[in-house]
Coordinates of C-alpha atoms and ligand atoms in Angstrom, one line a residue:
X1 CA -0.3 -22.2 2.1
X2 CA 1.4 -22.1 5.4
X3 CA 3.8 -24.9 4.4
X4 CA 5.3 -28.0 5.9
X5 CA 5.5 -28.8 9.5
X6 CA 9.3 -29.3 9.5
X7 CA 11.6 -27.0 11.5
X8 CA 12.9 -24.3 9.1
X9 CA 15.9 -23.9 11.3
X10 CA 17.2 -27.4 10.4
X11 CA 17.1 -27.1 6.7
X12 CA 15.2 -24.9 4.0
X13 CA 13.3 -26.8 1.4
X14 CA 15.2 -26.9 -1.9
X15 CA 13.2 -26.5 -5.0
X16 CA 14.3 -26.7 -8.5
X17 CA 11.2 -27.8 -10.4
X18 CA 9.0 -25.2 -12.0
X19 CA 6.0 -27.5 -11.5
X20 CA 6.5 -27.7 -7.8
X21 CA 3.1 -27.1 -6.1
X22 CA 4.6 -24.5 -3.7
X23 CA 5.9 -22.6 -6.8
X24 CA 2.6 -22.7 -8.3
X25 CA 0.8 -21.5 -5.2
X26 CA 3.2 -18.5 -4.7
X27 CA 2.9 -17.7 -8.5
X28 CA -0.9 -17.9 -8.3
X29 CA -0.7 -14.8 -5.9
X30 CA -0.3 -12.8 -9.0
X31 CA -4.0 -13.0 -9.5
X32 CA -6.2 -10.8 -7.5
X33 CA -8.7 -13.7 -7.1
X34 CA -6.0 -15.8 -5.4
X35 CA -4.9 -13.0 -3.1
X36 CA -8.4 -12.4 -2.0
X37 CA -9.1 -16.0 -1.4
X38 CA -5.9 -16.7 0.5
X39 CA -5.5 -13.3 2.3
X40 CA -1.8 -13.4 1.1
X41 CA 0.5 -11.4 -1.0
X42 CA 4.1 -11.2 -2.2
X43 CA 6.8 -8.7 -1.5
X44 CA 10.0 -8.8 -3.4
X45 CA 13.5 -7.6 -2.5
X46 CA 15.7 -7.6 0.5
X47 CA 15.1 -4.0 1.5
X48 CA 11.3 -4.3 1.3
X49 CA 11.7 -7.5 3.4
X50 CA 13.8 -5.6 6.0
X51 CA 11.1 -2.9 6.2
X52 CA 8.5 -5.6 6.7
X53 CA 10.5 -7.1 9.5
X54 CA 11.2 -3.8 11.2
X55 CA 7.4 -3.1 10.9
X56 CA 6.6 -6.1 13.0
X57 CA 5.4 -8.5 10.2
X58 CA 6.4 -11.9 9.9
X59 CA 6.7 -13.8 6.7
X60 CA 4.5 -16.9 6.0
X61 CA 7.2 -18.0 3.5
X62 CA 10.6 -16.8 2.6
X63 CA 12.0 -17.6 -0.7
X64 CA 15.7 -17.1 -1.5
X65 CA 18.0 -18.0 -4.4
X66 CA 20.3 -20.9 -3.8
X67 CA 23.9 -19.6 -3.0
X68 CA 22.7 -16.0 -2.6
X69 CA 22.1 -15.9 1.2
X70 CA 25.6 -15.1 2.3
X71 CA 25.3 -11.2 2.7
X72 CA 24.6 -9.9 6.3
X73 CA 21.1 -8.7 5.3
X74 CA 20.3 -12.0 3.8
X75 CA 21.4 -13.9 6.8
X76 CA 19.4 -11.6 9.1
X77 CA 16.4 -12.2 7.1
X78 CA 16.9 -15.9 7.3
X79 CA 17.2 -15.7 11.0
X80 CA 14.0 -13.6 11.2
X81 CA 12.2 -16.2 9.2
X82 CA 13.5 -19.0 11.3
X83 CA 12.6 -17.2 14.5
X84 CA 9.1 -16.8 13.4
X85 CA 9.1 -20.4 12.0
X86 CA 8.4 -19.3 8.6
X87 CA 8.6 -21.7 5.6
X88 CA 11.9 -21.2 3.9
X89 CA 12.3 -22.2 0.3
X90 CA 15.8 -22.2 -1.4
X91 CA 15.2 -22.2 -5.1
X92 CA 17.0 -22.4 -8.4
X93 CA 17.5 -19.5 -10.6
X94 CA 14.9 -20.7 -13.0
X95 CA 12.3 -21.0 -10.2
X96 CA 12.9 -17.7 -8.8
X97 CA 12.6 -16.4 -12.5
X98 CA 9.2 -17.8 -12.5
X99 CA 8.4 -16.2 -9.1
X100 CA 10.0 -12.8 -9.3
X101 CA 9.2 -9.8 -11.5
X102 CA 10.9 -10.1 -15.0
X103 CA 12.1 -6.5 -15.3
X104 CA 13.5 -6.3 -11.9
X105 CA 14.4 -9.8 -10.6
X106 CA 15.5 -10.0 -6.9
X107 CA 17.0 -12.8 -5.1
X108 CA 14.7 -12.8 -2.1
X109 CA 10.8 -12.6 -1.8
X110 CA 8.4 -13.1 1.0
X111 CA 4.8 -14.3 1.1
X112 CA 2.7 -12.3 3.9
X113 CA -0.6 -11.9 5.3
X114 CA -2.6 -8.9 4.2
X115 CA -3.5 -6.3 6.9
X116 CA -6.6 -4.1 6.6
X117 CA -7.1 -1.3 9.0
X118 CA -10.4 -0.2 10.6
X119 CA -11.9 3.2 9.6
X120 CA -10.4 5.9 11.8
X121 CA -12.2 6.2 15.1
X122 CA -13.0 9.9 15.9
X123 CA -12.4 9.3 19.5
X124 CA -8.8 8.3 18.8
X125 CA -7.8 10.9 16.3
X126 CA -4.9 13.2 17.3
X127 CA -5.1 16.9 16.6
X128 CA -2.5 16.4 13.6
X129 CA -4.1 13.2 12.2
X130 CA -4.3 13.3 8.3
X131 CA -5.8 10.5 6.4
X132 CA -6.0 10.2 2.5
X133 CA -9.2 9.2 0.9
X134 CA -8.9 7.7 -2.6
X135 CA -12.1 7.1 -4.6
X136 CA -12.0 4.4 -7.1
X137 CA -8.2 4.5 -7.7
X138 CA -7.6 2.2 -10.6
X139 CA -3.7 2.5 -11.2
X140 CA -1.5 0.2 -8.9
X141 CA 1.4 2.4 -9.6
X142 CA -0.5 5.4 -8.6
X143 CA -1.8 3.8 -5.4
X144 CA 1.6 2.6 -4.4
X145 CA 3.2 6.0 -4.9
X146 CA 0.5 7.5 -2.9
X147 CA 1.1 5.0 0.0
X148 CA 4.8 5.9 0.0
X149 CA 4.1 9.5 0.0
X150 CA 1.5 9.2 2.8
X151 CA 4.4 7.5 4.7
X152 CA 6.8 10.3 3.7
X153 CA 4.6 13.1 5.2
X154 CA 3.6 11.2 8.3
X155 CA 0.0 10.8 7.2
X156 CA -2.0 8.3 9.4
X157 CA -3.2 6.0 6.7
X158 CA -5.1 5.6 3.5
X159 CA -8.7 4.8 2.9
X160 CA -9.9 3.2 -0.3
X161 CA -13.4 4.0 -1.3
X162 CA -15.4 2.0 -3.8
X163 CA -14.1 -0.1 -6.4
X164 CA -10.3 0.3 -6.1
X165 CA -7.2 -1.6 -7.4
X166 CA -5.6 -4.0 -5.1
X167 CA -2.8 -2.3 -2.8
X168 CA -1.4 -6.0 -2.4
X169 CA -0.8 -6.3 -6.2
X170 CA 2.9 -6.9 -7.2
X171 CA 3.0 -3.5 -8.9
X172 CA 1.5 -1.5 -6.1
X173 CA 3.6 -3.2 -3.3
X174 CA 6.6 -2.4 -5.4
X175 CA 5.8 1.1 -5.8
X176 CA 5.2 1.6 -2.2
X177 CA 9.0 0.7 -1.7
X178 CA 8.0 -1.0 1.6
X179 CA 5.5 1.5 2.9
X180 CA 2.8 -1.2 2.3
X181 CA 4.0 -2.5 5.6
X182 CA 3.9 0.9 7.6
X183 CA 0.9 2.7 6.3
X184 CA -2.6 1.5 7.5
X185 CA -4.9 1.0 4.6
X186 CA -8.6 0.8 5.1
X187 CA -11.4 -0.1 2.5
X188 CA -14.9 0.8 2.5
X189 CA -17.9 1.2 0.2
X190 CA -19.2 4.6 -0.9
X191 CA -22.3 4.0 1.0
X192 CA -20.3 3.2 4.2
X193 CA -17.9 6.1 3.7
X194 CA -20.9 8.5 3.5
X195 CA -22.3 7.2 6.8
X196 CA -19.0 7.2 8.5
X197 CA -18.2 10.9 7.2
X198 CA -20.2 12.7 10.0
X199 CA -17.8 11.4 12.6
X200 CA -14.9 13.4 11.0
X201 CA -14.6 16.6 13.1
X202 CA -11.9 18.4 11.1
X203 CA -11.7 19.5 7.4
X204 CA -12.7 17.0 4.7
X205 CA -10.6 18.6 1.8
X206 CA -11.7 17.5 -1.7
X207 CA -9.3 18.1 -4.6
X208 CA -11.5 19.1 -7.6
X209 CA -11.1 20.8 -11.0
X210 CA -14.1 23.0 -10.1
X211 CA -12.7 24.0 -6.7
X212 CA -12.5 27.8 -6.3
X213 CA -9.9 27.9 -3.5
X214 CA -6.2 27.7 -4.4
X215 CA -4.8 24.8 -2.4
X216 CA -1.9 26.9 -1.0
X217 CA -4.0 29.7 0.4
X218 CA -6.3 27.4 2.6
X219 CA -6.0 27.3 6.5
X220 CA -6.6 23.5 6.8
X221 CA -8.4 22.6 10.0
X222 CA -7.0 19.4 11.7
X223 CA -7.6 16.6 11.7
X224 CA -7.7 16.6 8.0
X225 CA -9.2 14.1 5.5
X226 CA -7.7 14.8 2.0
X227 CA -10.2 13.4 -0.6
X228 CA -8.9 12.5 -4.2
X229 CA -10.8 11.6 -7.2
X230 CA -10.4 8.7 -9.6
X231 CA -7.9 9.0 -12.6
X232 CA -10.6 8.9 -15.2
X233 CA -13.9 10.6 -13.9
X234 CA -12.3 12.7 -10.9
X235 CA -14.4 13.0 -7.7
X236 CA -17.9 11.9 -7.8
X237 CA -20.8 14.2 -6.9
X238 CA -21.7 12.1 -3.8
X239 CA -18.0 12.5 -2.5
X240 CA -17.7 16.2 -3.4
X241 CA -20.9 17.1 -1.7
X242 CA -19.6 15.8 1.8
X243 CA -16.3 17.7 1.5
X244 CA -16.2 20.8 3.7
X245 CA -14.2 22.6 1.1
X246 CA -13.0 22.0 -2.6
X247 CA -9.5 23.2 -3.6
X248 CA -7.8 23.3 -6.8
X249 CA -4.2 23.1 -7.8
X250 CA -3.5 26.0 -10.3
X251 CA -2.1 24.8 -13.6
X252 CA -0.6 26.9 -16.3
X253 CA -0.1 24.5 -19.3
X254 CA -2.4 22.9 -21.9
X255 CA -3.8 20.1 -19.6
X256 CA -6.7 20.4 -17.2
X257 CA -5.4 18.0 -14.5
X258 CA -2.5 16.5 -12.9
X259 CA -1.6 12.8 -12.4
X260 CA -3.4 11.6 -9.3
X261 CA -0.3 10.6 -7.3
X262 CA 1.4 14.0 -8.2
X263 CA -1.8 16.0 -7.1
X264 CA -2.0 14.0 -3.9
X265 CA 1.7 14.6 -3.1
X266 CA 1.3 18.4 -3.7
X267 CA -1.8 18.5 -1.5
X268 CA -0.3 16.3 1.2
X269 CA 2.9 18.5 1.4
X270 CA 0.7 21.5 1.7
X271 CA -1.4 20.1 4.5
X272 CA 1.5 18.3 6.4
X273 CA 4.1 21.0 5.6
X274 CA 4.3 22.6 9.1
X275 CA 5.2 19.1 10.7
X276 CA 8.0 18.3 8.3
X277 CA 11.6 19.4 9.1
X278 CA 14.9 18.5 7.7
Ligands
SAM301 N1 -11.0 14.2 -15.5 C1 -10.8 14.3 -14.2 C2 -11.6 15.3 -13.4 O1 -12.4 15.9 -13.9 O2 -11.4 15.5 -12.2 C3 -9.3 14.3 -13.7 C4 -8.9 13.3 -12.8 S1 -7.4 13.6 -12.1 C5 -6.4 12.8 -13.3 C6 -7.4 12.7 -10.8 C7 -7.6 13.5 -9.4 O3 -6.5 14.3 -9.1 C8 -8.7 14.4 -9.4 O4 -10.0 13.8 -9.1 C9 -8.4 15.3 -8.3 O5 -8.6 14.8 -7.1 C10 -6.9 15.4 -8.5 N2 -6.4 16.5 -9.2 C11 -5.6 16.4 -10.4 N3 -5.2 17.5 -10.9 C12 -6.0 18.5 -10.0 C13 -6.0 20.0 -10.0 N4 -5.4 20.7 -10.9 N5 -6.7 20.6 -9.0 C14 -7.3 19.8 -8.0 N6 -7.4 18.4 -8.0 C15 -6.6 17.9 -9.0

């Protein structure tokens, strides 16, 4: 999947055939199984690619629409690809249409290697560290929005516990708006999380519909771990039991819970509020 051996500085590979092997290989990254086996993923759009570049990522492959590489941003991205000796593919509209999202087609996309963070090391936490823990998050749009929000509030990273959706899916990557390249994401089984939990010295705040404390009244002890439950069943008993406190977000309407990403954003702004300034 790393491409040909020719120097991409000399000439990009032009592809017009929908059945080209490189096109098939990139398209196959829509499947989770393929992403898992190759360790690769696709990010679409010049602005997300700029974020990737600025975060120190290098693309394995950069794909661009033929005739659409004249803007300053596109030229800069092509220079970045050339400097890192990435494979560069110049493709026809039909080929790009096969590779890019149908509802929001972009003229550039990149193939990148996934990065997974280690679980936070207690010895290296700063007094203001805040990690978000998501148990069995299932909706890639929610996960992407949470990664983006974690970035916005300066959280240290996101920990995925148990059987979660893939942060490197197209939908999730797009929802992160580029934060997939800047927010460390760790993944762990429930059993491993429970073994690691005693190393955390600050508050482990679970958000729970049975929580008795109003999340706005709590004095959160840093470093803070914010633990969120799954969209369907919520927080498991095993996770709830290892939280140092359970908080609830008051609601006045007819429903009993908020959307997971919305609840995470409210809690994060409460926990991180004092560190955020205009
Ligand atoms: N039926 C689920 C339950 O019983 O928890 C609702 C899950 S809710 C859609 C997803 C997650 O968002 C919850 O597990 C919790 O972490 C958080 N959440 C949503 N609304 C909340 C609220 N009002 N108070 C506290 N946490 C909330």
